[in-house]
Each structure stands twice: as C-alpha cells, then as structure tokens.
Amino acid sequence: MPFNIIVCLMGLFVMLSIASTVVFVLKKIKPQKDYKELSHRVKSWWIMIIIFSLAMILSKKVSILFFGFLSFLALKEYLSMIPTRRADHRVLFWAYLSILIQYYWVYSGWYGMFLIFIPLYVFLLLPLRMVLIGQTQGFLNAAGTLHWGLMTTVYSISHVSFFLVMPKIGGLVAGNGGWVLYLVFLTQFNDVAQYITGKTFGKHKIIPKVSPNKTYEGFFGGVIVTCVLAYLIAPILTPLSPIHSIIAGLIISTAGFIGDVVISALKRDLGLKDSGAMLPGHGGILDRIDSLTYTAPLFFHFVRYLYY
Amino acid sequence: MNTILRYIFLNLFVRLIVNIILGVNVRNRDRLPEVGPAIIIANHNSHLDAMVLITILKQKAMKIVRPVAAMDYFLKNPLLSWFSQKIIRIIPLRRDVKFVKEDMFSDCYDSLKKNEILIFFPEGSRGEPEKISVFKSGISRISEKFPNVPIIPVFMHGLGKALPKGEAILVPFFCDVFVGNSFQWTGDRGSFMDMLGTRMAALEQEGSYL
C-alpha cells in the first residue's frame, strides 16, 4: 500500500472529524434548529468512507469487487425505480449477470472487451433475449431503459475500477489506486462544494426545470474549489502535470454537475425525490454516485489519452 | 436439531437474500409485534413474502412466528412438507371447499392460545404479481374468536417483481414494507373486513410515490 494513499485517507478522516465536530457544535449553539439531515449525512459519510478506505487498502481484488457491488446496488436501485415488464423477468436476470462479466474483464485487464462489452454485446444480446420471450408491447421502452441503466450504473462506474489494472507508468507516486482516490475524492468533494457555495451565495437558478436548488453561484463555486483541490492533490496521488491537473478539475466539476442533474431529471420524470433510502441523509446509492457516472469515464479517457 | 437448522437457515441464508440480494426498506418497523399472541396480515405476491416478514421481526418474535400456508401446496411432498413444517414452521391450512364448514382454522386457534404470532395472507393465493386481490373473510372468523389479539396490517411492495408466481429465478429488486398501526376485532365480520380493506389501502397509498 503506497504511503501517499494512507496519508490521503487519513486526511479524509481528519476532514470527517472536523465535519462531525461542526455538526456537534451547531447542535449545541442552536438547539432550536433541526440538524437531523446534516447529522445523518455526516454519519453516512463516515460509513461510506470507512468502507471505501477498506476497499482501497485491502487489495486490488477487493477494490474491484467493491465497485462491482456498487454497480449491483445502483442497478438494483435503478430497476426498482423504473417500471419494468413482467415478461422481462429473465432478461433482468441477464442484465444483472452482465455486471459480473463486465467486472471480470476489468479484473483480467482486457481493455478492448471492457470497452465494448456493454455498449456492444449486451446492447445487441438483451433485445434478442426479449424477442425470444415474445412480448412486443412496450419493447422499445423496456430495451431502451434497461440499456440506459446498464450504461449508467455498470459501464460508467466500471471505469473507476479499470484504473486499478492499468499498466505501471513512471511518476505513479501513489500507484494505480492514486487515480481512483483522486477521481472519487474530487467528484464527491465537488458535490459538497457545489452544495455549500450554492447554499451560501446561491441566487441565480441555473436549470430550474430539472433541479430548482441548483444555482450558477453553486456551480462555479464547485468548479473553483475542485480545480484548486485538483491542482493541490495531483502531486500526492498522480503523475498529472499542473496544467493537466487543472483541466482534470474542470472536467470533474463540470461532468459531476451534469451527472447530478441527469439523475435528477430521471427522478423528476419518475416523480421521486430520492432514488432510494439506503443512505440516511443522502437518499439512495444513485443519489451518491450520480456525478461519478459522468466523471469516471470522462476522467478515465482524459488520463488514458495523455499518459498511456 | 430442526431448531438449529431453522436458526441457521433464517439468519444466514434468508437474511443474506433479503438484505443483500434484495434489500428491504421497512417503514415503521417498531409497529411489528414483539410478543404473541398477535396476527400479522399482509398482501401476498411471492414466496418471499413470508421470508421477509419473518426476518424483519426481532429475534424473540422470530422464534414464535407461524405463517399460515396452503396445505395442498406446501405438504405435497415429504421434503417440502418437512421443510415447511419444521424449518419455516407453517400452519398448514386446508383450502378445499369441503372442509370449510369444519373449523379449518383450529390449528390457528391453538397457535394463538400458545401465544404465537400468526402471519396471515387473506388473499389466499399469490395471484397476479403486485396486485391485491379480494380478501377472503376467513381472517374475520379468527379475530372474532380472539377479539383481544392485535391485528397488524403490513403492505409489501416489490417482492412480486423479484420472485413472481411461476418463476424459479430470483431477480434482485429493492422492496418496501409498510407496517400499519394495530387494530382489534370491530364487533362484526362486515365492519372488520371493511376496516382491514381500508387499512391496507392506506398503507398502499403510503407507498404510492414509489
């Protein structure tokens, strides 16, 4: 386990401890205000970060399993939210099975297969399975929504784990895990930064029809904070040059915002507030990894193009 | 021996399926009974229904819970019969019309007298997935005999998608369980069935945003 990863994970726990202290103090100073959601949020963060840290520290296998399980939970949440056809029971079983296969390609480091398995083979084969069942009513809807879900929850998220099997290159100060930690930390922190700057300075709504709480101030606040952090942490975790690290910050903050509002649009379409109830204070798994579904593939290909 | 097998089966195997493969959100879990006698009434869509209801109970209640289930289905071969009666501890119920005039619920009465918790599916059969069919009035006969035993209505959503009637493959879905406030015998069978119907409809509404 590279020393730099341990240092960064420790840094995360220090940040969490500060957050917990702030919540504790807030509760003491203003007992009349309701801090339930905030305190639930911080508690959920503790659990998520402890699990994530364990996954990062234990071994490459465990990390890949962790992201596979994350995809499984996200796909399950997605399929539980959308209307599915009774006839597609077995098709959904195959869709779940594709998670195992996709992460096996990751584990084996077969880049080409990893890249085309879901967009090509699954895309072609699941409709075939549907046709064999023979229910044509609602076919396009079922095939389309299922594939969208697989691309979002399985294909996109698996890009995070593919960093772990990339070849060794010079300047990898924190090993391949450094990329993962860099991407996941910046994506999640960008969410928090957008939320906080939005709450503090937010005035002008950016996309009121989809997400009425999102403001220009929040968005740009997130971009600035994320770019600064991306620049500062890059030397500890990655071989990114200063200019590349700032571009990475721009990609992650912008893509993270888009991922967030895309999942918001999905929930709005379905008439839901949260995607689930797994993480108290946050909602469901999809609410937490919505940004990652956009940042992971984009950051991955940015890095791969420049450094591999 | 069977007690140990039952403990292992419910706490390892069923819990693994219910919590990791499926994932169950229980609303108002504290309304579930902790001691008997009590009757849990739920809608029925899947074989998973009883499993989920058993595992969301506290350990103490889990020991005394008895799902009421069709004799013709669960006792059809020796293995299933052993498993149903000794591991799941069902109370077998004769559904054939001839016996209705006899007291088909006498085993349920004995169980309630022993302070056990009954799980009762008044739809009688799993039926169409994710649809409530008409409640049969048998449950009102039990309540009439035990007017002080609390009735706890439970509405379950999603299990009929995970393992519907006629499917052998379980497909993961998040499921929601809504536990209602308990009520008791209302004085006559008609009003009791009305009460049950309204309570279940209200619970279904609670989850209608899903």
Short mmCIF file of C-alpha atoms in Angstrom, two decimals:
data_model
loop_
_atom_site.label_atom_id
_atom_site.label_comp_id
_atom_site.label_asym_id
_atom_site.label_seq_id
_atom_site.Cartn_x
_atom_site.Cartn_y
_atom_site.Cartn_z
CA MET A 1 0.00 0.00 0.00
CA PRO A 2 1.60 3.28 -1.11
CA PHE A 3 2.33 5.71 1.70
CA ASN A 4 0.62 8.60 -0.12
CA ILE A 5 -2.73 6.81 -0.22
CA ILE A 6 -2.60 6.23 3.53
CA VAL A 7 -1.82 9.91 4.07
CA CYS A 8 -4.77 10.98 1.89
CA LEU A 9 -7.16 8.55 3.57
CA MET A 10 -6.03 9.89 6.95
CA GLY A 11 -6.69 13.38 5.61
CA LEU A 12 -10.23 12.29 4.76
CA PHE A 13 -10.81 11.08 8.30
CA VAL A 14 -9.49 14.36 9.70
CA MET A 15 -11.96 16.24 7.44
CA LEU A 16 -14.79 13.98 8.58
CA SER A 17 -13.88 14.52 12.22
CA ILE A 18 -13.99 18.27 11.64
CA ALA A 19 -17.41 17.92 9.97
CA SER A 20 -18.70 15.86 12.90
CA THR A 21 -17.36 18.44 15.36
CA VAL A 22 -19.02 21.28 13.44
CA VAL A 23 -22.36 19.44 13.50
CA PHE A 24 -21.93 18.76 17.22
CA VAL A 25 -21.15 22.44 17.96
CA LEU A 26 -24.02 23.67 15.75
CA LYS A 27 -26.42 21.43 17.68
CA LYS A 28 -25.14 22.89 20.97
CA ILE A 29 -25.27 26.56 19.87
CA LYS A 30 -28.62 26.46 18.09
CA PRO A 31 -30.60 23.66 19.70
CA GLN A 32 -33.84 25.09 18.27
CA LYS A 33 -32.75 24.43 14.67
CA ASP A 34 -33.12 20.99 13.11
CA TYR A 35 -29.79 19.48 12.10
CA LYS A 36 -31.11 15.95 11.67
CA GLU A 37 -30.47 15.72 7.95
CA LEU A 38 -27.00 17.22 8.20
CA SER A 39 -26.04 14.88 11.00
CA HIS A 40 -27.46 11.86 9.11
CA ARG A 41 -25.45 12.97 6.10
CA VAL A 42 -22.20 13.15 8.04
CA LYS A 43 -22.86 9.79 9.68
CA SER A 44 -23.48 8.20 6.28
CA TRP A 45 -20.25 9.77 5.03
CA TRP A 46 -18.38 8.06 7.88
CA ILE A 47 -19.74 4.68 6.88
CA MET A 48 -19.14 5.22 3.17
CA ILE A 49 -15.58 6.44 3.68
CA ILE A 50 -14.71 3.63 6.09
CA ILE A 51 -15.97 1.03 3.59
CA PHE A 52 -14.24 2.80 0.70
CA SER A 53 -10.94 3.02 2.62
CA LEU A 54 -11.06 -0.67 3.49
CA ALA A 55 -11.73 -1.50 -0.16
CA MET A 56 -8.76 0.62 -1.23
CA ILE A 57 -6.36 -0.72 1.39
CA LEU A 58 -7.10 -4.46 1.36
CA SER A 59 -6.21 -5.46 -2.21
CA LYS A 60 -6.84 -4.85 -5.88
CA LYS A 61 -9.31 -7.75 -5.95
CA VAL A 62 -11.31 -6.32 -3.07
CA SER A 63 -11.38 -2.88 -4.69
CA ILE A 64 -12.74 -4.29 -7.95
CA LEU A 65 -15.31 -6.34 -6.02
CA PHE A 66 -16.28 -3.18 -4.17
CA PHE A 67 -17.01 -1.26 -7.37
CA GLY A 68 -18.82 -4.29 -8.81
CA PHE A 69 -21.02 -4.39 -5.74
CA LEU A 70 -21.61 -0.65 -6.06
CA SER A 71 -22.77 -1.21 -9.65
CA PHE A 72 -25.04 -4.02 -8.45
CA LEU A 73 -26.66 -1.81 -5.81
CA ALA A 74 -27.05 1.05 -8.27
CA LEU A 75 -28.58 -1.13 -10.99
CA LYS A 76 -30.92 -2.72 -8.46
CA GLU A 77 -31.99 0.72 -7.31
CA TYR A 78 -32.50 1.86 -10.88
CA LEU A 79 -34.55 -1.20 -11.84
CA SER A 80 -36.63 -0.87 -8.68
CA MET A 81 -37.44 2.74 -9.61
CA ILE A 82 -38.43 2.31 -13.24
CA PRO A 83 -41.49 0.41 -14.41
CA THR A 84 -40.37 -2.97 -15.74
CA ARG A 85 -42.37 -5.52 -17.71
CA ARG A 86 -43.34 -8.74 -16.02
CA ALA A 87 -42.29 -10.60 -19.17
CA ASP A 88 -38.71 -9.34 -18.81
CA HIS A 89 -38.03 -11.21 -15.57
CA ARG A 90 -35.33 -13.39 -17.14
CA VAL A 91 -33.94 -10.53 -19.22
CA LEU A 92 -33.30 -8.62 -16.00
CA PHE A 93 -31.50 -11.66 -14.65
CA TRP A 94 -29.11 -11.49 -17.62
CA ALA A 95 -28.69 -7.78 -17.09
CA TYR A 96 -27.52 -8.47 -13.53
CA LEU A 97 -25.22 -11.18 -14.79
CA SER A 98 -23.55 -8.67 -17.11
CA ILE A 99 -22.19 -6.88 -14.01
CA LEU A 100 -20.15 -9.95 -13.09
CA ILE A 101 -18.88 -10.32 -16.63
CA GLN A 102 -18.02 -6.63 -17.04
CA TYR A 103 -16.01 -6.63 -13.80
CA TYR A 104 -14.34 -9.85 -14.82
CA TRP A 105 -12.99 -8.03 -17.90
CA VAL A 106 -11.79 -5.33 -15.54
CA TYR A 107 -10.11 -7.87 -13.27
CA SER A 108 -8.44 -9.61 -16.19
CA GLY A 109 -7.32 -6.25 -17.60
CA TRP A 110 -8.81 -6.97 -21.05
CA TYR A 111 -9.17 -3.37 -22.14
CA GLY A 112 -10.85 -3.93 -25.52
CA MET A 113 -13.51 -6.23 -24.11
CA PHE A 114 -14.08 -3.98 -21.12
CA LEU A 115 -14.69 -1.12 -23.52
CA ILE A 116 -17.19 -2.78 -25.86
CA PHE A 117 -18.89 -5.45 -23.77
CA ILE A 118 -21.87 -3.40 -22.57
CA PRO A 119 -22.20 -0.86 -25.40
CA LEU A 120 -21.94 -3.59 -28.00
CA TYR A 121 -22.53 -7.19 -26.91
CA VAL A 122 -25.05 -6.54 -24.15
CA PHE A 123 -26.72 -3.92 -26.32
CA LEU A 124 -27.18 -6.50 -29.08
CA LEU A 125 -27.97 -9.55 -26.98
CA LEU A 126 -30.50 -8.36 -24.39
CA PRO A 127 -33.04 -7.35 -27.07
CA LEU A 128 -32.57 -10.82 -28.56
CA ARG A 129 -33.44 -12.37 -25.21
CA MET A 130 -36.51 -10.12 -25.11
CA VAL A 131 -37.55 -11.17 -28.60
CA LEU A 132 -37.27 -14.84 -27.62
CA ILE A 133 -39.83 -14.18 -24.89
CA GLY A 134 -42.05 -12.60 -27.49
CA GLN A 135 -43.74 -9.74 -25.66
CA THR A 136 -43.70 -6.87 -28.16
CA GLN A 137 -45.83 -4.40 -26.25
CA GLY A 138 -43.53 -1.88 -24.58
CA PHE A 139 -40.49 -3.47 -26.23
CA LEU A 140 -38.61 -0.29 -27.17
CA ASN A 141 -39.30 1.24 -23.80
CA ALA A 142 -38.04 -1.82 -21.96
CA ALA A 143 -34.95 -2.32 -24.13
CA GLY A 144 -34.08 1.38 -24.02
CA THR A 145 -34.49 1.92 -20.29
CA LEU A 146 -32.60 -1.27 -19.47
CA HIS A 147 -29.64 -0.33 -21.61
CA TRP A 148 -29.54 3.22 -20.29
CA GLY A 149 -29.44 1.80 -16.79
CA LEU A 150 -26.63 -0.62 -17.60
CA MET A 151 -24.55 2.09 -19.26
CA THR A 152 -25.00 4.40 -16.30
CA THR A 153 -24.69 2.08 -13.35
CA VAL A 154 -22.38 -0.62 -14.69
CA TYR A 155 -20.38 0.63 -17.70
CA SER A 156 -19.61 4.11 -16.37
CA ILE A 157 -18.83 3.04 -12.83
CA SER A 158 -16.59 0.17 -14.00
CA HIS A 159 -14.23 2.82 -15.44
CA VAL A 160 -13.25 3.80 -11.91
CA SER A 161 -12.02 0.27 -11.25
CA PHE A 162 -10.20 -0.07 -14.56
CA PHE A 163 -7.59 2.39 -13.30
CA LEU A 164 -6.51 -0.37 -10.91
CA VAL A 165 -5.38 -2.68 -13.70
CA MET A 166 -3.69 -0.09 -15.90
CA PRO A 167 -0.02 -0.76 -16.66
CA LYS A 168 2.65 0.74 -14.41
CA ILE A 169 3.97 4.05 -15.72
CA GLY A 170 6.60 6.46 -14.43
CA GLY A 171 5.58 9.07 -11.88
CA LEU A 172 2.78 6.99 -10.34
CA VAL A 173 3.61 8.22 -6.84
CA ALA A 174 0.62 6.50 -5.25
CA GLY A 175 0.23 3.52 -7.57
CA ASN A 176 -2.88 3.00 -9.72
CA GLY A 177 -5.03 3.42 -6.63
CA GLY A 178 -3.95 7.06 -6.68
CA TRP A 179 -6.08 7.70 -9.79
CA VAL A 180 -9.11 6.12 -8.12
CA LEU A 181 -8.77 8.09 -4.92
CA TYR A 182 -8.13 11.32 -6.87
CA LEU A 183 -11.21 10.82 -9.07
CA VAL A 184 -13.60 9.66 -6.35
CA PHE A 185 -12.48 12.28 -3.83
CA LEU A 186 -12.72 15.20 -6.28
CA THR A 187 -16.09 14.01 -7.61
CA GLN A 188 -17.60 13.71 -4.15
CA PHE A 189 -15.98 16.86 -2.83
CA ASN A 190 -17.22 18.78 -5.86
CA ASP A 191 -20.78 17.77 -4.88
CA VAL A 192 -20.21 19.06 -1.37
CA ALA A 193 -18.53 22.27 -2.59
CA GLN A 194 -21.37 22.99 -5.05
CA TYR A 195 -23.89 22.35 -2.31
CA ILE A 196 -22.18 24.61 0.24
CA THR A 197 -21.35 27.50 -2.10
CA GLY A 198 -24.85 27.22 -3.56
CA LYS A 199 -26.44 27.39 -0.10
CA THR A 200 -24.24 30.34 0.88
CA PHE A 201 -24.13 32.51 -2.24
CA GLY A 202 -26.78 30.96 -4.49
CA LYS A 203 -29.11 33.45 -6.22
CA HIS A 204 -29.46 32.73 -9.93
CA LYS A 205 -31.06 29.42 -10.84
CA ILE A 206 -29.11 27.51 -13.44
CA ILE A 207 -31.56 24.79 -14.52
CA PRO A 208 -34.83 25.41 -12.63
CA LYS A 209 -36.94 22.94 -14.59
CA VAL A 210 -34.80 19.98 -13.55
CA SER A 211 -33.19 20.95 -10.28
CA PRO A 212 -34.64 24.07 -8.65
CA ASN A 213 -31.95 24.23 -5.96
CA LYS A 214 -29.00 24.41 -8.36
CA THR A 215 -27.56 27.89 -8.94
CA TYR A 216 -24.83 29.45 -11.08
CA GLU A 217 -23.06 30.50 -7.89
CA GLY A 218 -23.07 26.92 -6.62
CA PHE A 219 -21.86 25.54 -9.93
CA PHE A 220 -18.96 28.00 -10.29
CA GLY A 221 -18.13 27.73 -6.60
CA GLY A 222 -17.77 23.98 -7.11
CA VAL A 223 -15.64 24.46 -10.23
CA ILE A 224 -13.24 26.82 -8.44
CA VAL A 225 -12.90 24.71 -5.28
CA THR A 226 -12.48 21.50 -7.30
CA CYS A 227 -9.85 22.98 -9.64
CA VAL A 228 -7.83 24.31 -6.70
CA LEU A 229 -8.04 20.94 -4.93
CA ALA A 230 -7.26 19.06 -8.14
CA TYR A 231 -4.12 21.20 -8.54
CA LEU A 232 -3.07 20.75 -4.90
CA ILE A 233 -3.62 16.98 -4.57
CA ALA A 234 -2.36 15.93 -8.01
CA PRO A 235 1.34 15.73 -6.97
CA ILE A 236 0.48 13.47 -4.00
CA LEU A 237 -1.69 10.99 -5.91
CA THR A 238 -0.97 11.22 -9.64
CA PRO A 239 1.65 11.98 -12.29
CA LEU A 240 -0.58 14.79 -13.67
CA SER A 241 1.29 17.96 -14.64
CA PRO A 242 0.00 21.20 -13.04
CA ILE A 243 -1.84 22.32 -16.17
CA HIS A 244 -3.34 18.86 -16.70
CA SER A 245 -4.48 18.73 -13.10
CA ILE A 246 -6.42 21.97 -13.52
CA ILE A 247 -8.06 20.63 -16.69
CA ALA A 248 -8.88 17.45 -14.73
CA GLY A 249 -10.51 19.65 -12.08
CA LEU A 250 -12.58 21.37 -14.79
CA ILE A 251 -13.66 18.04 -16.30
CA ILE A 252 -14.59 16.54 -12.95
CA SER A 253 -16.52 19.56 -11.67
CA THR A 254 -18.44 20.12 -14.90
CA ALA A 255 -19.11 16.45 -15.61
CA GLY A 256 -20.05 15.91 -11.97
CA PHE A 257 -22.65 18.65 -12.25
CA ILE A 258 -24.07 17.13 -15.42
CA GLY A 259 -24.26 13.64 -13.87
CA ASP A 260 -26.07 15.10 -10.90
CA VAL A 261 -28.73 16.89 -12.97
CA VAL A 262 -29.17 13.96 -15.36
CA ILE A 263 -30.11 11.68 -12.47
CA SER A 264 -32.29 14.50 -11.12
CA ALA A 265 -34.12 14.60 -14.45
CA LEU A 266 -34.63 10.84 -14.26
CA LYS A 267 -36.09 11.11 -10.76
CA ARG A 268 -38.29 14.03 -11.79
CA ASP A 269 -39.59 12.00 -14.71
CA LEU A 270 -40.49 9.17 -12.34
CA GLY A 271 -41.90 11.55 -9.71
CA LEU A 272 -39.40 10.64 -6.99
CA LYS A 273 -37.43 12.78 -4.58
CA ASP A 274 -34.69 10.30 -3.75
CA SER A 275 -33.58 7.25 -5.66
CA GLY A 276 -33.79 5.09 -2.54
CA ALA A 277 -33.37 5.04 1.21
CA MET A 278 -30.09 3.21 1.70
CA LEU A 279 -28.01 6.15 2.87
CA PRO A 280 -29.75 8.25 5.54
CA GLY A 281 -29.49 11.97 4.70
CA HIS A 282 -28.36 11.29 1.14
CA GLY A 283 -31.15 9.14 -0.29
CA GLY A 284 -30.13 6.14 -2.33
CA ILE A 285 -26.92 4.86 -3.88
CA LEU A 286 -27.72 6.55 -7.19
CA ASP A 287 -28.06 9.90 -5.43
CA ARG A 288 -24.49 9.46 -4.21
CA ILE A 289 -22.84 8.16 -7.37
CA ASP A 290 -24.83 10.21 -9.90
CA SER A 291 -21.87 12.52 -10.52
CA LEU A 292 -19.46 9.61 -10.75
CA THR A 293 -21.42 8.15 -13.68
CA TYR A 294 -20.21 11.12 -15.74
CA THR A 295 -16.85 11.91 -14.19
CA ALA A 296 -15.48 8.34 -14.23
CA PRO A 297 -15.49 7.62 -17.98
CA LEU A 298 -14.52 11.18 -18.93
CA PHE A 299 -11.63 11.45 -16.49
CA PHE A 300 -10.51 7.93 -17.39
CA HIS A 301 -10.20 8.70 -21.09
CA PHE A 302 -8.60 12.08 -20.39
CA VAL A 303 -5.87 10.34 -18.39
CA ARG A 304 -5.53 7.43 -20.76
CA TYR A 305 -5.12 9.70 -23.78
CA LEU A 306 -2.43 11.80 -22.10
CA TYR A 307 -0.45 9.26 -20.09
CA TYR A 308 -0.85 5.74 -21.52
CA MET B 1 -31.79 -30.27 15.52
CA ASN B 2 -34.59 -28.69 13.50
CA THR B 3 -34.44 -25.63 15.73
CA ILE B 4 -30.75 -25.19 14.95
CA LEU B 5 -31.35 -25.75 11.23
CA ARG B 6 -34.17 -23.24 11.35
CA TYR B 7 -31.98 -20.69 13.11
CA ILE B 8 -29.17 -21.14 10.58
CA PHE B 9 -31.49 -21.11 7.58
CA LEU B 10 -33.33 -17.96 8.64
CA ASN B 11 -30.40 -16.00 9.98
CA LEU B 12 -27.81 -16.81 7.37
CA PHE B 13 -29.47 -17.87 4.15
CA VAL B 14 -32.71 -15.89 4.26
CA ARG B 15 -31.07 -12.81 5.76
CA LEU B 16 -28.43 -12.85 3.03
CA ILE B 17 -31.09 -12.95 0.33
CA VAL B 18 -33.38 -10.44 1.98
CA ASN B 19 -30.75 -7.88 2.92
CA ILE B 20 -28.06 -8.16 0.27
CA ILE B 21 -29.60 -9.62 -2.85
CA LEU B 22 -32.95 -7.89 -2.41
CA GLY B 23 -32.63 -5.04 0.05
CA VAL B 24 -35.72 -4.27 2.09
CA ASN B 25 -36.80 -0.87 3.39
CA VAL B 26 -39.13 -1.23 6.35
CA ARG B 27 -41.25 1.77 7.26
CA ASN B 28 -42.36 1.83 10.95
CA ARG B 29 -40.63 -1.38 11.97
CA ASP B 30 -41.39 -0.64 15.64
CA ARG B 31 -45.08 -1.35 14.98
CA LEU B 32 -44.32 -5.04 14.42
CA PRO B 33 -45.28 -7.27 17.35
CA GLU B 34 -42.58 -8.38 19.78
CA VAL B 35 -44.71 -10.81 21.80
CA GLY B 36 -47.62 -13.09 21.00
CA PRO B 37 -50.43 -13.56 20.54
CA ALA B 38 -50.70 -11.31 17.51
CA ILE B 39 -51.72 -11.62 13.87
CA ILE B 40 -49.74 -10.04 11.05
CA ILE B 41 -51.85 -9.60 7.94
CA ALA B 42 -50.12 -8.98 4.64
CA ASN B 43 -50.73 -8.87 0.90
CA HIS B 44 -49.36 -11.89 -0.94
CA ASN B 45 -47.36 -11.87 -4.17
CA SER B 46 -44.42 -14.18 -3.75
CA HIS B 47 -42.92 -16.99 -1.73
CA LEU B 48 -40.57 -14.34 -0.45
CA ASP B 49 -43.38 -12.59 1.43
CA ALA B 50 -43.32 -14.87 4.47
CA MET B 51 -39.50 -14.98 4.45
CA VAL B 52 -39.23 -11.21 4.50
CA LEU B 53 -41.88 -10.89 7.22
CA ILE B 54 -40.08 -13.44 9.39
CA THR B 55 -36.65 -11.84 9.07
CA ILE B 56 -37.78 -8.27 9.77
CA LEU B 57 -39.08 -9.39 13.18
CA LYS B 58 -36.93 -9.22 16.31
CA GLN B 59 -35.16 -12.48 17.25
CA LYS B 60 -37.58 -13.10 20.12
CA ALA B 61 -40.61 -12.73 17.89
CA MET B 62 -38.92 -14.76 15.16
CA LYS B 63 -38.95 -17.78 17.47
CA ILE B 64 -42.73 -17.76 17.82
CA VAL B 65 -43.88 -16.73 14.35
CA ARG B 66 -46.07 -19.09 12.30
CA PRO B 67 -47.01 -18.36 8.68
CA VAL B 68 -50.38 -19.79 7.75
CA ALA B 69 -50.00 -21.52 4.38
CA ALA B 70 -51.89 -23.79 2.00
CA MET B 71 -51.68 -27.47 2.89
CA ASP B 72 -52.22 -28.68 -0.67
CA TYR B 73 -49.17 -26.74 -1.86
CA PHE B 74 -46.67 -26.96 0.96
CA LEU B 75 -47.37 -30.53 2.05
CA LYS B 76 -47.37 -32.02 -1.44
CA ASN B 77 -44.11 -33.98 -1.00
CA PRO B 78 -42.23 -35.20 2.07
CA LEU B 79 -39.22 -32.93 1.65
CA LEU B 80 -41.22 -29.75 1.14
CA SER B 81 -43.51 -30.84 3.93
CA TRP B 82 -40.62 -31.33 6.37
CA PHE B 83 -39.07 -28.03 5.31
CA SER B 84 -42.34 -26.10 5.58
CA GLN B 85 -43.42 -27.53 8.90
CA LYS B 86 -40.14 -27.94 10.75
CA ILE B 87 -37.95 -25.15 9.35
CA ILE B 88 -40.43 -22.44 8.37
CA ARG B 89 -42.97 -23.76 10.92
CA ILE B 90 -46.03 -23.06 8.79
CA ILE B 91 -49.52 -23.80 9.98
CA PRO B 92 -50.97 -25.86 7.13
CA LEU B 93 -54.42 -24.80 6.05
CA ARG B 94 -56.86 -26.92 4.05
CA ARG B 95 -58.17 -24.79 1.23
CA ASP B 96 -60.55 -27.38 -0.27
CA VAL B 97 -64.11 -26.22 -0.01
CA LYS B 98 -65.42 -29.44 1.59
CA PHE B 99 -63.66 -28.72 4.79
CA VAL B 100 -64.59 -25.08 5.16
CA LYS B 101 -67.58 -25.86 7.31
CA GLU B 102 -65.41 -27.79 9.72
CA ASP B 103 -63.20 -25.45 11.56
CA MET B 104 -60.39 -25.07 9.09
CA PHE B 105 -58.68 -22.64 11.45
CA SER B 106 -58.49 -24.85 14.53
CA ASP B 107 -54.68 -25.05 14.28
CA CYS B 108 -54.56 -21.25 14.15
CA TYR B 109 -56.62 -21.07 17.34
CA ASP B 110 -54.26 -23.48 19.10
CA SER B 111 -51.31 -21.44 17.98
CA LEU B 112 -52.79 -18.17 19.26
CA LYS B 113 -53.58 -19.90 22.57
CA LYS B 114 -49.87 -20.75 22.79
CA ASN B 115 -49.11 -17.01 22.43
CA GLU B 116 -47.61 -17.37 18.97
CA ILE B 117 -47.60 -14.76 16.19
CA LEU B 118 -49.54 -15.70 13.06
CA ILE B 119 -48.71 -14.45 9.58
CA PHE B 120 -51.87 -14.49 7.53
CA PHE B 121 -52.38 -13.76 3.83
CA PRO B 122 -56.10 -13.13 3.40
CA GLU B 123 -55.84 -13.10 -0.40
CA GLY B 124 -55.42 -16.85 -0.11
CA SER B 125 -53.06 -17.10 -3.08
CA ARG B 126 -50.16 -15.16 -4.55
CA GLY B 127 -52.22 -14.17 -7.57
CA GLU B 128 -51.14 -11.60 -10.16
CA PRO B 129 -47.84 -10.00 -9.25
CA GLU B 130 -48.08 -6.63 -7.48
CA LYS B 131 -51.88 -6.61 -7.43
CA ILE B 132 -54.08 -7.05 -4.40
CA SER B 133 -56.95 -9.44 -4.95
CA VAL B 134 -60.08 -9.67 -2.81
CA PHE B 135 -59.50 -10.50 0.84
CA LYS B 136 -61.21 -13.68 1.94
CA SER B 137 -63.21 -13.37 5.11
CA GLY B 138 -61.63 -16.30 6.97
CA ILE B 139 -59.44 -13.98 8.97
CA SER B 140 -62.52 -12.34 10.49
CA ARG B 141 -63.53 -15.71 11.96
CA ILE B 142 -60.20 -15.95 13.74
CA SER B 143 -60.42 -12.41 15.04
CA GLU B 144 -63.97 -12.96 16.23
CA LYS B 145 -62.76 -15.86 18.35
CA PHE B 146 -59.83 -13.87 19.72
CA PRO B 147 -61.18 -10.31 19.92
CA ASN B 148 -58.29 -9.05 22.03
CA VAL B 149 -55.47 -10.25 19.79
CA PRO B 150 -53.95 -7.28 17.93
CA ILE B 151 -54.06 -7.34 14.12
CA ILE B 152 -51.06 -5.69 12.40
CA PRO B 153 -51.59 -4.87 8.73
CA VAL B 154 -48.49 -4.94 6.52
CA PHE B 155 -48.23 -3.91 2.88
CA MET B 156 -45.33 -5.21 0.82
CA HIS B 157 -44.24 -3.81 -2.50
CA GLY B 158 -41.73 -5.24 -4.96
CA LEU B 159 -41.47 -8.90 -3.94
CA GLY B 160 -43.84 -9.94 -6.70
CA LYS B 161 -41.31 -8.48 -9.11
CA ALA B 162 -38.36 -10.26 -7.51
CA LEU B 163 -39.91 -13.74 -7.48
CA PRO B 164 -43.38 -13.84 -9.02
CA LYS B 165 -45.67 -16.84 -9.13
CA GLY B 166 -44.47 -19.36 -11.67
CA GLU B 167 -40.86 -18.14 -11.82
CA ALA B 168 -37.96 -20.09 -10.38
CA ILE B 169 -35.28 -17.42 -10.82
CA LEU B 170 -34.97 -14.70 -8.24
CA VAL B 171 -34.15 -11.29 -9.68
CA PRO B 172 -32.89 -8.59 -7.30
CA PHE B 173 -35.20 -5.66 -6.59
CA PHE B 174 -35.42 -3.28 -3.67
CA CYS B 175 -38.62 -3.95 -1.75
CA ASP B 176 -40.64 -1.75 0.53
CA VAL B 177 -42.53 -2.92 3.58
CA PHE B 178 -45.07 -0.62 5.23
CA VAL B 179 -46.21 -1.58 8.70
CA GLY B 180 -49.53 -0.13 9.88
CA ASN B 181 -50.94 0.55 13.34
CA SER B 182 -52.52 -2.45 15.00
CA PHE B 183 -56.28 -2.78 15.42
CA GLN B 184 -58.65 -5.28 17.01
CA TRP B 185 -61.94 -7.06 16.46
CA THR B 186 -64.53 -4.47 15.45
CA GLY B 187 -67.69 -6.22 16.62
CA ASP B 188 -68.90 -7.86 13.43
CA ARG B 189 -67.38 -9.51 10.39
CA GLY B 190 -68.51 -6.99 7.80
CA SER B 191 -67.03 -3.99 9.54
CA PHE B 192 -63.90 -5.98 10.35
CA MET B 193 -63.27 -6.75 6.68
CA ASP B 194 -64.01 -3.11 5.78
CA MET B 195 -61.52 -1.97 8.40
CA LEU B 196 -58.89 -4.35 7.07
CA GLY B 197 -59.53 -3.20 3.50
CA THR B 198 -59.20 0.50 4.39
CA ARG B 199 -56.06 -0.06 6.44
CA MET B 200 -54.36 -1.98 3.63
CA ALA B 201 -55.43 0.59 1.03
CA ALA B 202 -54.00 3.37 3.22
CA LEU B 203 -50.68 1.52 3.53
CA GLU B 204 -50.61 1.00 -0.22
CA GLN B 205 -51.13 4.75 -0.65
CA GLU B 206 -48.21 5.44 1.68
CA GLY B 207 -46.01 3.81 -0.90
CA SER B 208 -47.73 5.16 -3.98
CA TYR B 209 -44.94 7.64 -4.70
CA LEU B 210 -42.69 4.69 -5.44
#
